[in-house]
Coordinates of C-alpha atoms in Angstrom, one line a residue:
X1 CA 117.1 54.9 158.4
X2 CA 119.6 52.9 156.9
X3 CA 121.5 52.0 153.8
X4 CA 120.2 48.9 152.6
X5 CA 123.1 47.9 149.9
X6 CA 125.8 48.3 148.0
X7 CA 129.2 49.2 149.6
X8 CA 127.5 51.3 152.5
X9 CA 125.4 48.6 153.2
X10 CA 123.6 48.6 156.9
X11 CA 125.4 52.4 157.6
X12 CA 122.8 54.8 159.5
X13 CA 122.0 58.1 158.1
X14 CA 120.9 60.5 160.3
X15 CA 117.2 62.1 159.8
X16 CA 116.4 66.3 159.9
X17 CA 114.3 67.0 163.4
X18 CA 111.0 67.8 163.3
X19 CA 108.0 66.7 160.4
X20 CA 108.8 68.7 157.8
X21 CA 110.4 65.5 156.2
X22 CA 109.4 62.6 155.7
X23 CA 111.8 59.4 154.9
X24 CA 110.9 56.4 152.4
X25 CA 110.5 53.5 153.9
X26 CA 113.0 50.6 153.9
X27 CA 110.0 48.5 151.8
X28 CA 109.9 51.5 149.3
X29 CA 113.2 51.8 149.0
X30 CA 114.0 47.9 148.2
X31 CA 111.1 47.8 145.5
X32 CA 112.4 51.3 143.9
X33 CA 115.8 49.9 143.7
X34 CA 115.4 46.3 142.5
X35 CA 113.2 48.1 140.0
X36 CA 116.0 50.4 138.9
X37 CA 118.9 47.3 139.4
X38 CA 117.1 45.7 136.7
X39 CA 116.3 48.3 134.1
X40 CA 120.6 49.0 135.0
X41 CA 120.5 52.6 135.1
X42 CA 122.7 52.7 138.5
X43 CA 125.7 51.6 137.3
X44 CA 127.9 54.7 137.1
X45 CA 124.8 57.2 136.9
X46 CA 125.0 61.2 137.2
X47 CA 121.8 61.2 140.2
X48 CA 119.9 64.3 141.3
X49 CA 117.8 63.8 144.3
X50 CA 115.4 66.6 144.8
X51 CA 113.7 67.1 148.2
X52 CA 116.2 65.0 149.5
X53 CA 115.6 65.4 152.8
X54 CA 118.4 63.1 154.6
X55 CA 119.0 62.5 151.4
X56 CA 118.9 58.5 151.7
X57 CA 117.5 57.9 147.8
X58 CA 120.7 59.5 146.4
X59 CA 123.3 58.2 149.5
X60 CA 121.2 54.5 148.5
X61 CA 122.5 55.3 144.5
X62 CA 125.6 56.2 145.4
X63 CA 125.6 52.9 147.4
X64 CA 125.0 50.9 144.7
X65 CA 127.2 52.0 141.9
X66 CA 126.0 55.5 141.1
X67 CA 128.7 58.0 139.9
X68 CA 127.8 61.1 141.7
X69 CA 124.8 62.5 143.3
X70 CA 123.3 66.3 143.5
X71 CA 121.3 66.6 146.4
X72 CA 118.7 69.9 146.3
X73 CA 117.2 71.4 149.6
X74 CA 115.6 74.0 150.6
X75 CA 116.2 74.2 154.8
X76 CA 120.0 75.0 155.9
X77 CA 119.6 72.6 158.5
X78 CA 118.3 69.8 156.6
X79 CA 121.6 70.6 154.0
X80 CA 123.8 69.9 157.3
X81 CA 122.3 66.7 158.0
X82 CA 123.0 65.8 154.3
X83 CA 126.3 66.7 155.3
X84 CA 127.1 64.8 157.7
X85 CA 125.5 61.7 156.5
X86 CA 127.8 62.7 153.2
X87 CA 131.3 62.9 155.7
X88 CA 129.9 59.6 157.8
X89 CA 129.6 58.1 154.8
X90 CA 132.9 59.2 153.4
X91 CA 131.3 60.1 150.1
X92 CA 131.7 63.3 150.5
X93 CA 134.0 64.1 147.2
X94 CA 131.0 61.9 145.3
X95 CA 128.6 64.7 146.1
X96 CA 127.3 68.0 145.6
X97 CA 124.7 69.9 147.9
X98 CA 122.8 72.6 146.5
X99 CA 120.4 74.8 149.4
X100 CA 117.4 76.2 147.4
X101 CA 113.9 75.6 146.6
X102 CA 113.7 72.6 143.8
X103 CA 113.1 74.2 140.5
X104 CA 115.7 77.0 140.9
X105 CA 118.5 74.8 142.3
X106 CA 117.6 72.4 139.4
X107 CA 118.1 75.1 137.2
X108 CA 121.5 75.7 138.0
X109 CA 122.7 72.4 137.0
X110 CA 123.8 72.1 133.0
X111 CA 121.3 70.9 130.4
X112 CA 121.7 67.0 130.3
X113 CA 123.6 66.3 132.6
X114 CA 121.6 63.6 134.9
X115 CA 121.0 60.3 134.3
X116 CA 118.6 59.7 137.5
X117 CA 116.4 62.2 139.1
X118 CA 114.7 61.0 142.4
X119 CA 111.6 64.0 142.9
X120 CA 110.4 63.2 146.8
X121 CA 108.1 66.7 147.3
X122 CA 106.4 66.6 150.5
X123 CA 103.1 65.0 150.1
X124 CA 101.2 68.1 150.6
X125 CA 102.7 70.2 148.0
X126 CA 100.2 71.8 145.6
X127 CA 100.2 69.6 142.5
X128 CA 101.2 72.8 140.2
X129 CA 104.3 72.9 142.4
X130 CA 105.4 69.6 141.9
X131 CA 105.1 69.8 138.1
X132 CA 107.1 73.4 138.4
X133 CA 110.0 70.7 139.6
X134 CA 109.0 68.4 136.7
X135 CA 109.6 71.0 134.1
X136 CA 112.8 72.2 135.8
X137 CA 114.5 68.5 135.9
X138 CA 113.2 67.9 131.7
X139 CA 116.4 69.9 130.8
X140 CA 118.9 68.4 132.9
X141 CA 117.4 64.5 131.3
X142 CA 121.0 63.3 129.3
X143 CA 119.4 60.8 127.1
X144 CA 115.9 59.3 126.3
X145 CA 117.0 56.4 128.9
X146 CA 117.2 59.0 131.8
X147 CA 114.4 58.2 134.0
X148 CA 112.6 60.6 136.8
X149 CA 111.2 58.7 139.7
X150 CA 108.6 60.6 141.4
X151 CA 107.3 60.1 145.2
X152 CA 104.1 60.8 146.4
X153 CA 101.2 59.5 148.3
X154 CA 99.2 57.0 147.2
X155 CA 95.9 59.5 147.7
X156 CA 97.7 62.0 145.5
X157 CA 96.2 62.1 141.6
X158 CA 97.8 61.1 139.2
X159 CA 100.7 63.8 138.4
X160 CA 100.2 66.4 135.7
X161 CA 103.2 65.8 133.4
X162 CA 105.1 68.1 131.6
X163 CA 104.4 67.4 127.6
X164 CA 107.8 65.8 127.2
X165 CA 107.5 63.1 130.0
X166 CA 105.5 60.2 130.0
X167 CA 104.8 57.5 132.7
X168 CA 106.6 54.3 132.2
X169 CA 105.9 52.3 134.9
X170 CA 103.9 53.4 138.2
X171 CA 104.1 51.0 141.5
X172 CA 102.4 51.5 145.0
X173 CA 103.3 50.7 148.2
X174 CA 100.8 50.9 150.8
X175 CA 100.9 54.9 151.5
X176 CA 103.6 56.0 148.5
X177 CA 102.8 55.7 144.6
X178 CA 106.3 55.8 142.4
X179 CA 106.1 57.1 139.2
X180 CA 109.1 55.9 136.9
X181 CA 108.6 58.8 134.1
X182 CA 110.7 59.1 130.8
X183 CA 111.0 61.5 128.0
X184 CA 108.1 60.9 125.4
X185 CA 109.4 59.4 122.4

């Protein structure tokens, strides 16, 4: 996997062993972010990325003009690849890494403070889990232009939304549905 712009542009981030993540695709990752250059909500943005796995949707902010990113993750080891791709990167004073499961380590960051939360659960997490990590990123939202982008497979049903999110624009890409999701008005 690689970075696809910005100042890091073409760098190669290293992936966690194993299947137990589960990177998006260079395709995905083009549409999500000429999606998100245009609605201009990079630009000096406070990012979580939760489930970051190598953590390439927050290292592909950062990239592209993003102020800081908080990666959460719940494997050690997958933390130390974040790490490292974080020092190749030389980003690593732009970052924060948080080891725990999604909705606690959210939990631990102050009320309003994000501007950009990328959600990437695996695929088969129960649906009632992923909106336990919905309801615990509402709080950290800084302003009704905050937007949550949620990954998941393009079989998975629609999301069950916490009442103070709504969808705002929803894209597929042959296996992955993104949901852009925004605080109801």
């Amino acid at each position: 996997m690689r970075i696809i712009a910005g100042r890091c542009k073409g760098h190669r981030l290293k992936t966690p062993p194993g299947e137990g993540t589960r990177p998006t695709s260079d395709r995905v990752r083009e549409s999500l972010f000429s999606s998100l250059t245009t609605l201009d909500v990079l630009t000096g943005a406070h990012v979580l990325d939760v489930c970051a796995g190598s953590g390439g949707l927050g290292f592909e902010a950062l990239s592209r003009g993003a102020a800081h990113v908080t990666f959460i993750e719940r494997a050690a080891s997958v933390c130390r690849v974040i790490t490292a791709n974080a020092r190749s990167l030389r980003v690593t004073g732009e970052v924060e890494i948080i080891q725990a499961p999604a909705a606690s380590g959210a939990g631990r960051l102050p009320d309003g403070s994000i501007d950009l939360i990328f959600a990437d659960p695996p695929y088969p997490m129960p649906e009632a889990e992923v909106t336990a990590i919905l309801d615990a990123c509402v709080p950290l939202l800084r302003d009704p232009a905050a937007l949550i982008v949620l990954e998941r497979s393009s079989r998975s049903p629609e999301p069950t939304l916490p009442e103070q999110l709504e969808v705002f624009r929803h894209r597929k890409a042959g296996e992955t549905a993104l949901w852009f999701l925004q605080l109801r008005e």
